[in-house]
Amino acid sequence: MRWIRRRVGAAPIVAVTGAAFSACTPEPPAQSAAGPGPDVAELPAHAPEHFGFGMPASEDRVARWDIDVKPDGEGLPPGSGSVAEGRFLYETYCLQCHGPTGTEGPNDRLAGTGEWEQWPAGRTVGGYWPYATTLFDYTRKAMPQTTPGTLTDDQVYAVVGYVLSLSGIVPADAVMDSASLAAVEMPARGRFVPDDRTGGPRVR
Amino acid sequence: MPGGLSRRAWLAAASGTAATGLVMTRWDALKATPQEASPAAADPTKTPGRFVSEVGTRAPGEQPRRLVRTLALSSSSRTPLQDLNGTITPSDLHFERHHAGVPDIAARDHELLVHGMVERPRVFRMADLKRFPQTSRICFIECSGNGGGAYNRNRMPTAITPQQLDGLLSTSEWAGVMLSTVLREVGVRPGATWILAEGSDAAVMSRSIPLDKAMGDAMLAYVQNGEAIRPEQGYPVRLLLPGWEGNAQVKWLRRIEVTDRPTMTRDETSRYTDPLKDGTARQFSFVMDAKSIITFPSYPYVLPERGWWEIEGLAWSGRGRITRVEVSTDGGRSWTDAAMQPPILSKSTVRFRHLWNWNGREAVILSRATDETGYVQPTVHQLWEARGDRTSYHQNHQRAWKVSADGTVTFGLGDLL
């Protein structure tokens, strides 16, 4: 692959291990037959190193669009919200889809721990979600379903805190902010393992 | 035709789904009885035909439809596998899976930000993306939840069509720019191992993808079957990850962040992870393993008479080419190689056929696919053994159909358990 030899700053590909993911830096999964092969198109030999297409992204542009939150808390915004505030927000914006205690539906069940044995039905925040940061990330982007992205960061902290409290993961008097949210240890955290399917004769 | 019923009426009666569009098929047309002839069939050589038109339409008797189960923001519609032929899915019948509806995006306003662990973070408009050298490929996209309806040993369906069971599968010719070309343009920094792909829908659907896939056969696709990609498939540009689960192939792509770890988004933690019987859950289970399904005969078809019938279906693997498809007509006791109909492409669907002389007695028919890694499509017992009987996603086990002596066809996996 001509251009692959020429590519700039290519990362070394690390083979996956059989162990569970380490805290925040799991290695990429193994990729039998998924990497470059005969299906990968090559650039012409005379293609330039850089085409110069597009325009530079300013720091401001990146800051406005880079809204995701990483599992170590990177990307969490300033601000805070209490579980008590979150309860009011939950009952205003969330209750009609998720029920008075986060268990009634009709949409996804949120509350509950120790529900692993009920999978796949029991994919609750308390029983299945491995990172509390994910709940902030998802709630800020995608909830409430009919008016997504309308809660302030303080409101997201508050309602995330309340949803976590429904599963007993944080106390009723908790105040969530970037530090306290990143410090939350979710019960299902150690449950996840890398994909060990590799093709070949063995069924996994 | 028993009882003087028209072929269409008989199928409708057998399926109870006269209004679903499932009853009119290629095969149906071949077998159409005289009383079904439309006025247009009188004698087309004696009447001038219609004028040219700007957009063509399907023949009145050929109206395949996606199956919409529920109208909701997070929902899906399914491709009518039993009504189609060849391997390419007509774009308007490509399955849908949206997490917050289909956004209306004007291509001229759409921008893709590529940043993170890169030397030169850049914003690309669609016109920029289209100036890069283009490439194309034919491949399938399948939702990893496809087929989960036939995994529960206590609720194995019988009256279920290929569309209902496995219709979250479609195949297209995609074209666009290799993601590696765009990443080369921005310069990936050493130490990067993942990317985050983010969509511009109301769920801001996001997935983390290993960098080696991004630098491999991943594509930013803006063409589907010769025209702009459809809104339901990610207009104006989507991530295409040949062979990988559909959810990871983020539609309406607006941002790529190069990272040194996965972001652990909602859809790669609480969803699209596969609980296993040992109390763990498989994460980042991207690849779709080899799979096949017979699409004819299948429910709700009825075989009106014994004799020669061509069993046909689709086989595919996310790990490369399908090398073999076998068919059994005796419930899996013996297997015969099916014919594979070209083209046979890596990470794409292939149509297989097997000429069968049905003796009129009850028969359970199955197919199983083998891919170039030597992986053989497992039985459901093998998957239960490997993963437990309550896992979810990636349920690629063998499918069976039971042809009863009266010619009716039902999903037959339950009869084998």
PDB file of C-alpha atoms in Angstrom, chain A residues 96-184:
ATOM      1  CA  GLN A  96     -43.148  11.100  31.350  1.00  0.00           C
ATOM      2  CA  CYS A  97     -40.777   8.803  29.417  1.00  0.00           C
ATOM      3  CA  HIS A  98     -38.858   7.172  32.258  1.00  0.00           C
ATOM      4  CA  GLY A  99     -41.433   6.987  35.040  1.00  0.00           C
ATOM      5  CA  PRO A 100     -41.690   8.454  38.544  1.00  0.00           C
ATOM      6  CA  THR A 101     -38.831   6.374  39.949  1.00  0.00           C
ATOM      7  CA  GLY A 102     -36.896   5.716  36.754  1.00  0.00           C
ATOM      8  CA  THR A 103     -38.216   2.174  36.489  1.00  0.00           C
ATOM      9  CA  GLU A 104     -41.685   2.474  35.005  1.00  0.00           C
ATOM     10  CA  GLY A 105     -40.896   3.453  31.432  1.00  0.00           C
ATOM     11  CA  PRO A 106     -42.320   3.520  28.831  1.00  0.00           C
ATOM     12  CA  ASN A 107     -38.801   4.335  27.565  1.00  0.00           C
ATOM     13  CA  ASP A 108     -35.523   3.039  28.930  1.00  0.00           C
ATOM     14  CA  ARG A 109     -35.367   2.011  32.561  1.00  0.00           C
ATOM     15  CA  LEU A 110     -32.802   4.131  34.365  1.00  0.00           C
ATOM     16  CA  ALA A 111     -32.758   3.042  37.985  1.00  0.00           C
ATOM     17  CA  GLY A 112     -31.607  -0.193  39.505  1.00  0.00           C
ATOM     18  CA  THR A 113     -28.447  -1.989  40.526  1.00  0.00           C
ATOM     19  CA  GLY A 114     -27.610  -5.632  40.771  1.00  0.00           C
ATOM     20  CA  GLU A 115     -29.697  -6.242  37.690  1.00  0.00           C
ATOM     21  CA  TRP A 116     -26.988  -7.872  35.684  1.00  0.00           C
ATOM     22  CA  GLU A 117     -28.733 -11.206  35.916  1.00  0.00           C
ATOM     23  CA  GLN A 118     -31.737  -9.713  34.137  1.00  0.00           C
ATOM     24  CA  TRP A 119     -29.863  -8.737  31.021  1.00  0.00           C
ATOM     25  CA  PRO A 120     -30.489  -7.853  28.327  1.00  0.00           C
ATOM     26  CA  ALA A 121     -33.625  -6.193  29.712  1.00  0.00           C
ATOM     27  CA  GLY A 122     -31.891  -4.598  32.647  1.00  0.00           C
ATOM     28  CA  ARG A 123     -29.540  -2.155  30.959  1.00  0.00           C
ATOM     29  CA  THR A 124     -30.168   0.401  33.650  1.00  0.00           C
ATOM     30  CA  VAL A 125     -27.809   3.233  34.496  1.00  0.00           C
ATOM     31  CA  GLY A 126     -27.184   1.712  37.885  1.00  0.00           C
ATOM     32  CA  GLY A 127     -26.890  -1.872  36.733  1.00  0.00           C
ATOM     33  CA  TYR A 128     -25.160  -1.652  33.383  1.00  0.00           C
ATOM     34  CA  TRP A 129     -23.579   1.714  32.542  1.00  0.00           C
ATOM     35  CA  PRO A 130     -19.821   1.563  33.231  1.00  0.00           C
ATOM     36  CA  TYR A 131     -19.130   5.326  33.352  1.00  0.00           C
ATOM     37  CA  ALA A 132     -21.076   8.192  34.916  1.00  0.00           C
ATOM     38  CA  THR A 133     -19.409  10.558  32.429  1.00  0.00           C
ATOM     39  CA  THR A 134     -21.325   8.775  29.670  1.00  0.00           C
ATOM     40  CA  LEU A 135     -24.596   9.755  31.318  1.00  0.00           C
ATOM     41  CA  PHE A 136     -23.586  13.415  31.285  1.00  0.00           C
ATOM     42  CA  ASP A 137     -22.388  13.208  27.684  1.00  0.00           C
ATOM     43  CA  TYR A 138     -25.530  11.502  26.461  1.00  0.00           C
ATOM     44  CA  THR A 139     -27.979  13.600  28.479  1.00  0.00           C
ATOM     45  CA  ARG A 140     -26.393  16.857  27.344  1.00  0.00           C
ATOM     46  CA  LYS A 141     -26.465  15.828  23.681  1.00  0.00           C
ATOM     47  CA  ALA A 142     -29.603  13.782  23.278  1.00  0.00           C
ATOM     48  CA  MET A 143     -32.052  14.493  26.090  1.00  0.00           C
ATOM     49  CA  PRO A 144     -34.857  15.424  26.607  1.00  0.00           C
ATOM     50  CA  GLN A 145     -35.770  13.454  23.528  1.00  0.00           C
ATOM     51  CA  THR A 146     -38.116  16.026  21.991  1.00  0.00           C
ATOM     52  CA  THR A 147     -36.011  19.059  22.960  1.00  0.00           C
ATOM     53  CA  PRO A 148     -32.449  17.718  22.936  1.00  0.00           C
ATOM     54  CA  GLY A 149     -29.547  19.899  23.891  1.00  0.00           C
ATOM     55  CA  THR A 150     -31.657  22.493  25.683  1.00  0.00           C
ATOM     56  CA  LEU A 151     -30.597  21.875  29.280  1.00  0.00           C
ATOM     57  CA  THR A 152     -27.860  24.097  30.693  1.00  0.00           C
ATOM     58  CA  ASP A 153     -24.687  22.460  31.944  1.00  0.00           C
ATOM     59  CA  ASP A 154     -25.798  23.106  35.526  1.00  0.00           C
ATOM     60  CA  GLN A 155     -29.115  21.427  34.789  1.00  0.00           C
ATOM     61  CA  VAL A 156     -27.376  18.425  33.224  1.00  0.00           C
ATOM     62  CA  TYR A 157     -25.189  18.036  36.315  1.00  0.00           C
ATOM     63  CA  ALA A 158     -28.293  18.209  38.474  1.00  0.00           C
ATOM     64  CA  VAL A 159     -30.414  15.724  36.557  1.00  0.00           C
ATOM     65  CA  VAL A 160     -27.495  13.323  36.115  1.00  0.00           C
ATOM     66  CA  GLY A 161     -27.006  13.476  39.867  1.00  0.00           C
ATOM     67  CA  TYR A 162     -30.658  12.705  40.452  1.00  0.00           C
ATOM     68  CA  VAL A 163     -30.644   9.759  38.035  1.00  0.00           C
ATOM     69  CA  LEU A 164     -27.550   8.387  39.757  1.00  0.00           C
ATOM     70  CA  SER A 165     -29.264   8.824  43.123  1.00  0.00           C
ATOM     71  CA  LEU A 166     -32.246   6.788  41.894  1.00  0.00           C
ATOM     72  CA  SER A 167     -29.884   3.812  41.787  1.00  0.00           C
ATOM     73  CA  GLY A 168     -28.287   4.731  45.101  1.00  0.00           C
ATOM     74  CA  ILE A 169     -24.974   5.540  43.446  1.00  0.00           C
ATOM     75  CA  VAL A 170     -24.748   9.041  44.915  1.00  0.00           C
ATOM     76  CA  PRO A 171     -26.500  10.235  48.099  1.00  0.00           C
ATOM     77  CA  ALA A 172     -29.586  12.425  48.078  1.00  0.00           C
ATOM     78  CA  ASP A 173     -27.586  15.443  49.211  1.00  0.00           C
ATOM     79  CA  ALA A 174     -24.906  15.101  46.528  1.00  0.00           C
ATOM     80  CA  VAL A 175     -23.823  18.008  44.364  1.00  0.00           C
ATOM     81  CA  MET A 176     -22.386  17.034  41.015  1.00  0.00           C
ATOM     82  CA  ASP A 177     -19.633  18.914  39.247  1.00  0.00           C
ATOM     83  CA  SER A 178     -16.708  17.944  37.035  1.00  0.00           C
ATOM     84  CA  ALA A 179     -14.698  16.539  39.933  1.00  0.00           C
ATOM     85  CA  SER A 180     -17.458  14.663  41.732  1.00  0.00           C
ATOM     86  CA  LEU A 181     -18.912  13.214  38.537  1.00  0.00           C
ATOM     87  CA  ALA A 182     -15.558  11.947  37.269  1.00  0.00           C
ATOM     88  CA  ALA A 183     -14.966  10.340  40.671  1.00  0.00           C
ATOM     89  CA  VAL A 184     -18.155   8.250  40.571  1.00  0.00           C
TER      90      VAL A 184
END
